[in-house]
Tab-separated table of C-alpha atoms in Angstrom:
chain	number	residue	atom	x	y	z
U	15	MET	CA	-7.725	-8.921	-87.946
U	16	LYS	CA	-6.820	-8.273	-84.357
U	17	SER	CA	-5.578	-10.998	-82.052
U	18	ILE	CA	-7.831	-12.327	-79.297
U	19	ILE	CA	-5.416	-12.406	-76.393
U	20	LYS	CA	-4.444	-8.892	-75.464
U	21	ILE	CA	-4.099	-8.572	-71.661
U	22	PHE	CA	-1.364	-7.669	-69.184
U	23	VAL	CA	0.868	-6.094	-71.795
U	24	TYR	CA	3.026	-2.998	-71.579
U	25	CYS	CA	4.076	-0.500	-74.207
U	26	ALA	CA	6.526	2.367	-73.887
U	27	ILE	CA	5.192	5.313	-75.855
U	28	SER	CA	5.107	9.089	-75.816
U	29	PHE	CA	1.501	10.217	-75.435
U	30	PRO	CA	-0.210	13.412	-76.623
U	31	VAL	CA	-2.737	15.333	-74.537
U	32	LEU	CA	-5.975	13.428	-73.856
U	33	ALA	CA	-8.933	14.493	-75.997
U	34	ASP	CA	-11.683	16.510	-74.372
U	35	LEU	CA	-14.303	13.764	-74.273
U	36	ASN	CA	-17.374	13.995	-72.075
U	37	TRP	CA	-16.866	11.120	-69.645
U	38	ASN	CA	-19.782	10.482	-67.300
U	39	SER	CA	-19.434	9.435	-63.675
U	40	LEU	CA	-21.083	6.490	-61.942
U	41	PRO	CA	-23.662	5.341	-60.951
U	42	MET	CA	-24.672	3.534	-64.113
U	43	GLU	CA	-28.384	3.954	-63.352
U	44	ASP	CA	-28.146	7.715	-63.968
U	45	ILE	CA	-26.282	7.216	-67.246
U	46	VAL	CA	-28.784	4.664	-68.553
U	47	LYS	CA	-31.630	7.048	-67.691
U	48	ARG	CA	-29.994	9.747	-69.806
U	49	ALA	CA	-29.466	7.256	-72.637
U	50	ALA	CA	-33.142	6.361	-72.604
U	51	THR	CA	-34.125	9.984	-73.154
U	52	ASP	CA	-32.024	10.527	-76.305
U	53	ASN	CA	-31.811	6.917	-77.582
U	54	LYS	CA	-27.999	7.007	-77.589
U	55	ALA	CA	-25.988	3.899	-76.761
U	56	VAL	CA	-23.642	3.721	-73.751
U	57	LEU	CA	-19.914	2.966	-74.061
U	58	ILE	CA	-18.169	1.730	-70.893
U	59	PHE	CA	-14.362	1.714	-71.042
U	60	PHE	CA	-12.900	-0.482	-68.297
U	61	GLU	CA	-9.267	0.311	-67.545
U	62	ALA	CA	-6.685	-0.480	-64.872
U	63	SER	CA	-3.927	1.799	-63.663
U	64	TRP	CA	-1.202	-0.748	-64.379
U	65	CYS	CA	-2.486	-1.492	-67.911
U	66	THR	CA	-0.321	0.449	-70.352
U	67	TYR	CA	-2.487	-0.573	-73.301
U	68	CYS	CA	-5.399	1.098	-71.507
U	69	HIS	CA	-3.363	4.298	-71.383
U	70	LYS	CA	-2.381	3.818	-75.006
U	71	MET	CA	-6.043	3.496	-76.021
U	72	LYS	CA	-6.919	6.710	-74.171
U	73	LYS	CA	-3.984	8.734	-75.384
U	74	SER	CA	-3.289	7.539	-78.912
U	75	VAL	CA	-6.713	6.298	-80.065
U	76	PHE	CA	-9.313	8.369	-78.215
U	77	THR	CA	-7.394	11.532	-79.147
U	78	ASN	CA	-7.832	10.860	-82.856
U	79	ASP	CA	-10.280	13.393	-84.311
U	80	ARG	CA	-12.265	10.776	-86.235
U	81	ILE	CA	-12.538	8.494	-83.195
U	82	ALA	CA	-13.456	11.361	-80.860
U	83	LYS	CA	-16.222	12.445	-83.240
U	84	LEU	CA	-17.665	8.925	-83.313
U	85	MET	CA	-17.426	8.632	-79.535
U	86	THR	CA	-19.558	11.743	-79.067
U	87	GLN	CA	-22.452	9.667	-80.422
U	88	TYR	CA	-22.317	7.521	-77.261
U	89	HIS	CA	-22.756	8.215	-73.574
U	90	LEU	CA	-19.195	7.620	-72.349
U	91	VAL	CA	-18.181	6.038	-69.053
U	92	LYS	CA	-14.554	5.444	-68.009
U	93	VAL	CA	-14.172	3.055	-65.062
U	94	ASP	CA	-11.153	1.787	-63.118
U	95	GLY	CA	-12.154	-1.865	-63.005
U	96	ASP	CA	-9.376	-2.742	-60.576
U	97	ASP	CA	-10.042	-0.177	-57.844
U	98	ASN	CA	-11.283	-2.658	-55.210
U	99	GLY	CA	-14.435	-0.566	-55.014
U	100	PRO	CA	-17.417	0.377	-57.215
U	101	GLY	CA	-15.357	0.052	-60.391
U	102	ARG	CA	-14.347	-3.529	-59.597
U	103	GLU	CA	-17.941	-4.364	-58.652
U	104	LEU	CA	-19.202	-3.064	-61.996
U	105	PHE	CA	-16.404	-4.880	-63.853
U	106	ASN	CA	-17.349	-8.144	-62.144
U	107	SER	CA	-21.064	-7.588	-62.735
U	108	TYR	CA	-20.395	-7.753	-66.481
U	109	LYS	CA	-18.216	-10.854	-65.985
U	110	ALA	CA	-15.326	-9.071	-67.637
U	111	SER	CA	-11.857	-10.549	-67.214
U	112	ALA	CA	-9.363	-8.417	-69.155
U	113	PHE	CA	-8.124	-4.861	-69.513
U	114	PRO	CA	-8.953	-2.865	-71.465
U	115	THR	CA	-12.548	-3.966	-72.099
U	116	THR	CA	-15.081	-1.766	-73.886
U	117	ILE	CA	-18.736	-2.664	-73.361
U	118	PHE	CA	-21.621	-1.301	-75.402
U	119	LEU	CA	-25.117	-0.982	-73.945
U	120	THR	CA	-28.289	-0.114	-75.828
U	121	SER	CA	-30.235	2.961	-74.781
U	122	LYS	CA	-32.259	0.534	-72.638
U	123	GLY	CA	-29.139	-0.578	-70.774
U	124	GLU	CA	-28.765	-4.008	-72.434
U	125	GLU	CA	-25.306	-5.188	-73.502
U	126	TYR	CA	-25.083	-5.853	-77.239
U	127	ASP	CA	-21.336	-5.943	-77.834
U	128	ARG	CA	-17.955	-5.840	-76.125
U	129	ALA	CA	-14.474	-5.257	-77.474
U	130	VAL	CA	-11.652	-6.798	-75.447
U	131	GLY	CA	-8.068	-5.580	-75.656
U	132	TYR	CA	-6.233	-2.832	-77.492
U	133	PHE	CA	-7.528	-1.609	-80.857
U	134	THR	CA	-5.795	0.593	-83.402
U	135	VAL	CA	-7.499	3.768	-84.607
U	136	ASP	CA	-8.858	2.056	-87.729
U	137	ALA	CA	-10.024	-1.051	-85.873
U	138	PHE	CA	-11.719	0.919	-83.108
U	139	GLY	CA	-13.321	3.196	-85.659
U	140	THR	CA	-14.911	0.136	-87.260
U	141	VAL	CA	-16.149	-1.085	-83.871
U	142	LEU	CA	-17.706	2.293	-83.118
U	143	LYS	CA	-19.415	2.522	-86.513
U	144	ASP	CA	-20.733	-1.050	-86.361
U	145	ASN	CA	-22.228	-0.448	-82.930
U	146	LEU	CA	-24.100	2.761	-83.703
U	147	SER	CA	-27.020	0.589	-84.848
U	148	GLN	CA	-27.291	-0.945	-81.325
U	149	LYS	CA	-27.796	-4.332	-83.018
U	150	ASN	CA	-26.613	-7.493	-81.235
U	151	THR	CA	-23.149	-8.163	-82.596
U	152	LEU	CA	-23.571	-11.959	-82.844
U	153	VAL	CA	-26.734	-11.573	-84.916
U	154	ARG	CA	-25.032	-9.006	-87.130
U	155	LEU	CA	-21.989	-11.207	-87.719
U	156	GLN	CA	-24.112	-14.278	-88.521
U	157	GLU	CA	-26.011	-12.286	-91.120
U	158	GLU	CA	-22.772	-11.007	-92.662
U	159	ILE	CA	-21.264	-14.519	-92.739
U	160	GLN	CA	-24.217	-15.768	-94.775
U	161	ARG	CA	-23.642	-13.044	-97.373
U	162	LYS	CA	-19.892	-13.703	-97.856
U	163	GLN	CA	-17.732	-16.475	-99.302
U	164	GLY	CA	-14.115	-17.596	-99.253
U	165	MET	CA	-11.596	-15.497	-97.333
U	166	GLU	CA	-14.110	-12.758	-96.511
U	167	GLN	CA	-16.372	-15.339	-94.919
U	168	ALA	CA	-13.448	-16.902	-93.037
U	169	GLU	CA	-12.438	-13.520	-91.629
U	170	LEU	CA	-15.960	-12.918	-90.378
U	171	ARG	CA	-16.148	-16.447	-88.997
U	172	TYR	CA	-12.966	-15.884	-87.013
U	173	GLU	CA	-14.372	-12.593	-85.724
U	174	TYR	CA	-17.526	-14.459	-84.709
U	175	ILE	CA	-15.508	-17.058	-82.758
U	176	GLU	CA	-13.504	-14.300	-81.119
U	177	LYS	CA	-16.689	-12.500	-80.149
U	178	LEU	CA	-18.126	-15.686	-78.622
U	179	PHE	CA	-15.019	-15.848	-76.458
U	180	ASP	CA	-15.295	-12.194	-75.442
U	181	LEU	CA	-18.914	-12.798	-74.416
U	182	SER	CA	-17.945	-15.907	-72.380
U	183	LYS	CA	-19.929	-18.255	-74.661
U	184	TRP	CA	-17.132	-20.787	-74.391
U	185	ASP	CA	-18.895	-24.035	-75.309
U	186	VAL	CA	-20.250	-22.496	-78.508
U	187	ALA	CA	-16.812	-21.062	-79.298
U	188	LEU	CA	-15.180	-24.491	-78.822
U	189	SER	CA	-17.741	-26.042	-81.122
U	190	GLU	CA	-17.016	-23.436	-83.808
U	191	ILE	CA	-13.243	-23.895	-83.441
U	192	LYS	CA	-13.491	-27.674	-83.848
U	193	LYS	CA	-15.749	-27.208	-86.863
U	194	TYR	CA	-13.502	-24.798	-88.758
U	195	ILE	CA	-9.939	-25.203	-87.445
U	196	LEU	CA	-8.943	-27.352	-90.454
U	197	ASP	CA	-10.641	-25.072	-92.969
U	198	THR	CA	-8.043	-23.924	-95.508
U	199	TYR	CA	-9.284	-20.368	-95.342
U	200	MET	CA	-8.787	-20.311	-91.535
U	201	GLU	CA	-5.105	-21.247	-91.725
U	202	GLN	CA	-3.870	-17.713	-91.054
U	203	TRP	CA	-5.585	-17.818	-87.645
U	204	ALA	CA	-4.176	-21.240	-86.675
U	205	PHE	CA	-2.117	-19.821	-83.776
U	206	ASP	CA	-5.013	-17.762	-82.447
U	207	LEU	CA	-7.409	-20.703	-82.569
U	208	ARG	CA	-4.967	-22.965	-80.706
U	209	LEU	CA	-4.393	-20.287	-78.101
U	210	LEU	CA	-8.088	-19.562	-77.846
U	211	ARG	CA	-8.852	-23.253	-77.356
U	212	GLY	CA	-6.342	-23.475	-74.506
U	213	THR	CA	-7.666	-20.285	-72.960
U	214	ILE	CA	-11.251	-21.557	-72.994
U	215	TYR	CA	-10.198	-24.758	-71.227
U	216	LEU	CA	-8.388	-22.586	-68.694
U	217	LYS	CA	-11.592	-20.606	-68.130
U	218	GLN	CA	-13.380	-23.913	-67.613
U	219	GLN	CA	-10.635	-25.031	-65.169
U	220	ASN	CA	-9.718	-28.001	-67.356
U	221	TYR	CA	-6.027	-27.466	-66.676
U	222	LYS	CA	-4.786	-30.598	-68.439
U	223	LYS	CA	-6.282	-29.597	-71.783
U	224	ALA	CA	-5.481	-25.931	-71.166
U	225	GLU	CA	-1.778	-26.661	-70.726
U	226	LEU	CA	-1.753	-28.927	-73.786
U	227	TYR	CA	-3.183	-26.345	-76.186
U	228	LEU	CA	-1.383	-23.374	-74.661
U	229	LYS	CA	1.952	-25.159	-75.003
U	230	VAL	CA	1.122	-26.121	-78.590
U	231	ALA	CA	0.397	-22.477	-79.339
U	232	TRP	CA	3.621	-21.477	-77.529
U	233	ALA	CA	5.635	-23.915	-79.635
U	234	TYR	CA	4.114	-22.710	-82.905
U	235	ALA	CA	4.407	-18.969	-82.195
U	236	VAL	CA	6.192	-17.276	-85.099
U	237	SER	CA	6.493	-13.762	-83.692
U	238	GLU	CA	7.324	-12.110	-80.393
U	239	GLU	CA	3.729	-10.942	-80.026
U	240	GLU	CA	2.373	-14.485	-80.422
U	241	TYR	CA	5.044	-15.898	-78.136
U	242	MET	CA	4.276	-13.389	-75.376
U	243	GLN	CA	0.543	-14.034	-75.653
U	244	ALA	CA	1.141	-17.728	-74.985
U	245	VAL	CA	3.531	-16.884	-72.132
U	246	ARG	CA	0.974	-14.662	-70.425
U	247	TRP	CA	-1.765	-17.263	-70.559
U	248	LEU	CA	0.529	-20.050	-69.386
U	249	ALA	CA	1.620	-17.821	-66.487
U	250	ARG	CA	-1.995	-17.125	-65.687
U	251	MET	CA	-2.762	-20.843	-65.650
U	252	TYR	CA	0.173	-21.586	-63.338
U	253	ARG	CA	-0.995	-18.800	-61.019
U	254	LYS	CA	-4.420	-20.413	-60.738
U	255	GLN	CA	-2.712	-23.729	-59.951
U	256	GLY	CA	-0.383	-22.163	-57.397
U	257	LYS	CA	2.698	-23.156	-59.444
U	258	LYS	CA	4.675	-19.998	-58.733
U	259	GLN	CA	8.057	-21.223	-59.950
U	260	LYS	CA	6.539	-22.475	-63.220
U	261	ARG	CA	5.137	-19.016	-63.787
U	262	LEU	CA	8.618	-17.506	-63.541
U	263	GLU	CA	10.045	-20.185	-65.825
U	264	VAL	CA	7.876	-19.224	-68.803
U	265	TYR	CA	8.896	-15.581	-68.427
U	266	GLU	CA	12.532	-16.621	-68.083
U	267	ALA	CA	12.179	-18.445	-71.409
U	268	ALA	CA	10.767	-15.242	-72.932
U	269	VAL	CA	13.696	-13.228	-71.561
U	270	GLU	CA	16.161	-15.665	-73.096
U	271	ARG	CA	14.381	-15.717	-76.456
U	272	TYR	CA	13.483	-12.050	-76.961
U	273	GLY	CA	14.883	-9.974	-74.100
U	274	SER	CA	12.004	-7.503	-74.420
U	275	TYR	CA	10.885	-5.218	-71.622
U	276	GLN	CA	7.563	-7.101	-71.534
U	277	ALA	CA	9.413	-10.313	-70.710
U	278	PHE	CA	11.692	-8.680	-68.116
U	279	ASN	CA	8.763	-6.862	-66.553
U	280	GLY	CA	6.533	-9.945	-66.411
U	281	TYR	CA	9.183	-11.924	-64.569
U	282	ALA	CA	9.889	-9.073	-62.146
U	283	TRP	CA	6.222	-8.415	-61.410
U	284	TYR	CA	5.325	-11.999	-60.571
U	285	ALA	CA	8.528	-12.469	-58.590
U	286	SER	CA	7.705	-9.380	-56.519
U	287	GLN	CA	4.169	-10.563	-55.807
U	288	ASP	CA	5.305	-14.067	-54.829
U	289	ARG	CA	8.468	-12.954	-52.992
U	290	LEU	CA	10.630	-15.221	-55.170
U	291	GLU	CA	14.042	-14.707	-56.830
U	292	LEU	CA	14.112	-11.075	-55.733
U	293	ASP	CA	17.752	-10.423	-56.725
U	294	ARG	CA	17.018	-11.474	-60.296
U	295	ALA	CA	13.690	-9.640	-60.156
U	296	LEU	CA	15.501	-6.404	-59.324
U	297	GLU	CA	17.952	-6.905	-62.183
U	298	TYR	CA	15.107	-7.600	-64.622
U	299	ALA	CA	12.917	-4.752	-63.359
U	300	ARG	CA	15.757	-2.274	-63.875
U	301	GLU	CA	16.317	-3.587	-67.393
U	302	ALA	CA	12.590	-3.306	-68.164
U	303	VAL	CA	12.562	0.306	-66.940
U	304	LYS	CA	15.556	1.098	-69.133
U	305	LEU	CA	14.084	-0.548	-72.237
U	306	SER	CA	10.650	1.042	-71.723
U	307	LYS	CA	12.141	4.505	-71.205
U	308	ARG	CA	10.727	4.705	-67.702
U	309	ASP	CA	7.120	3.930	-68.539
U	310	PRO	CA	4.999	4.442	-65.374
U	311	GLY	CA	3.581	0.902	-65.504
U	312	ILE	CA	7.092	-0.541	-65.620
U	313	LEU	CA	8.341	1.806	-62.908
U	314	ASP	CA	5.475	0.506	-60.782
U	315	THR	CA	6.923	-3.001	-61.075
U	316	LEU	CA	10.358	-1.763	-59.998
U	317	ALA	CA	8.775	-0.096	-56.969
U	318	GLU	CA	7.017	-3.332	-56.050
U	319	VAL	CA	10.281	-5.274	-56.327
U	320	HIS	CA	11.992	-2.829	-53.959
U	321	PHE	CA	9.043	-3.096	-51.577
U	322	ALA	CA	9.202	-6.895	-51.647
U	323	ARG	CA	12.908	-6.643	-50.803
U	324	GLY	CA	12.137	-4.417	-47.818
U	325	GLU	CA	13.688	-1.384	-49.537
U	326	HIS	CA	10.788	0.893	-48.686
U	327	GLY	CA	12.630	4.158	-49.212
U	328	LEU	CA	13.574	3.207	-52.785
U	329	ALA	CA	10.018	2.105	-53.486
U	330	LEU	CA	8.782	5.447	-52.162
U	331	GLU	CA	11.259	7.353	-54.317
U	332	ILE	CA	10.053	5.614	-57.487
U	333	SER	CA	6.447	6.106	-56.454
U	334	ARG	CA	7.059	9.839	-56.184
U	335	GLU	CA	8.417	9.834	-59.734
U	336	ILE	CA	5.310	8.042	-61.018
U	337	LEU	CA	2.968	10.474	-59.283
U	338	SER	CA	4.925	13.525	-60.443
U	339	GLY	CA	3.815	12.973	-64.046
U	340	GLU	CA	0.605	12.197	-65.904
U	341	GLU	CA	-0.359	9.569	-63.312
U	342	LYS	CA	-0.643	12.083	-60.457
U	343	ASP	CA	-4.372	11.383	-60.051
U	344	ASN	CA	-4.164	7.616	-60.472
U	345	GLU	CA	-5.863	6.069	-57.445
U	346	THR	CA	-4.024	2.744	-57.619
U	347	TYR	CA	-0.613	4.430	-57.684
U	348	LYS	CA	-1.727	6.690	-54.851
U	349	LYS	CA	-2.641	3.656	-52.744
U	350	ARG	CA	0.705	2.039	-53.483
U	351	HIS	CA	2.453	5.276	-52.492
U	352	GLU	CA	0.564	5.269	-49.198
U	353	LYS	CA	1.568	1.632	-48.644
U	354	TYR	CA	5.248	2.452	-49.222
U	355	TRP	CA	5.094	5.565	-47.042
U	356	LYS	CA	3.489	3.655	-44.164
U	357	ALA	CA	6.074	0.858	-44.425
U	358	GLN	CA	8.916	3.407	-44.446
U	359	ARG	CA	7.435	5.229	-41.442
U	360	ASP	CA	6.975	1.990	-39.505
U	361	SER	CA	10.541	0.934	-40.298
U	362	SER	CA	11.903	4.280	-39.126
U	363	GLU	CA	9.892	4.117	-35.914
U	364	ALA	CA	11.053	0.557	-35.266
U	365	ALA	CA	14.674	1.551	-35.873
U	366	GLY	CA	14.284	4.550	-33.566
U	367	GLN	CA	12.763	2.429	-30.809
U	368	SER	CA	15.561	-0.103	-31.182
U	369	ALA	CA	18.180	2.653	-30.867
U	370	THR	CA	16.440	4.029	-27.764
U	371	ASN	CA	16.326	0.578	-26.198
U	372	ASN	CA	20.025	0.007	-26.918
U	373	ALA	CA	20.929	3.387	-25.465
U	374	SER	CA	18.978	2.716	-22.291
U	375	GLY	CA	20.346	-0.791	-22.037
U	376	THR	CA	16.910	-2.403	-22.211
């Protein structure tokens, strides 16, 4: 069973060529009209340029022959949900909050399921097959739960709780967690349920309870993946509270415990955005780039650290490297490149004006 918390993570990987899938362009109204004529469902894949798991989904899952064949049975839409434009507007209209998010619409344009986070080939294949019926996923899961017992029922019950969270039905999800958290069969999802409980309170802006349950989950994490999930949500909570130094502290703890590129990169990214601890941020960003084998998403963090330090030329140099590869058409990276270029140009002009003034004695 997949884990519920799967956002803001990075993965260094060598990707094959992207499958030749028929991705439709916005607006959504035109796509829904086409769906109504052939009774096919609509699949919307929300991605973000900085989300390496989004890239991993596209390039190691969507390229699978079995997955690609299943996807042809949907009208496909790929949207940059963090483009500060139409993509972000559509992302917000569905009240989505994580990348990647895959939303399924009936041929009438009504949402009936969503899958949040990264899925393996097998897991995504199951999602695609289950959703061909265009049946509301909560109704389907409730029916399946009634037909199962023991561990099979518990697995479906956990999936049901997870789906309630994905669909922002937080009060119902909390009720289900409280009802089944002590169930013997649910023991293998104890970490996820603690983390989910804390995350729901965070969504509801109950920061006291959110911190309590997120820290409990953090303390009971038994793997690096679990530990980093708790770190990310704690950092997110501290960001909402404006506790910038606290946010760096949880990533520092992750660096000390695991020393993974995700931990180094998380610290460096937040430090660059908050203009804090920039010497350490540079050290950590360089280490993350090394460990990730120069993954574009990690290089992007290094560029942002240089920019925050006023090293515009270095930021521009890294940006050129990012755009020289598979990300050459990435709009977010293009905008960052323009930002670095403008800052470098302005700095050069200011330096030139200063030299002219000194030479003329003014």
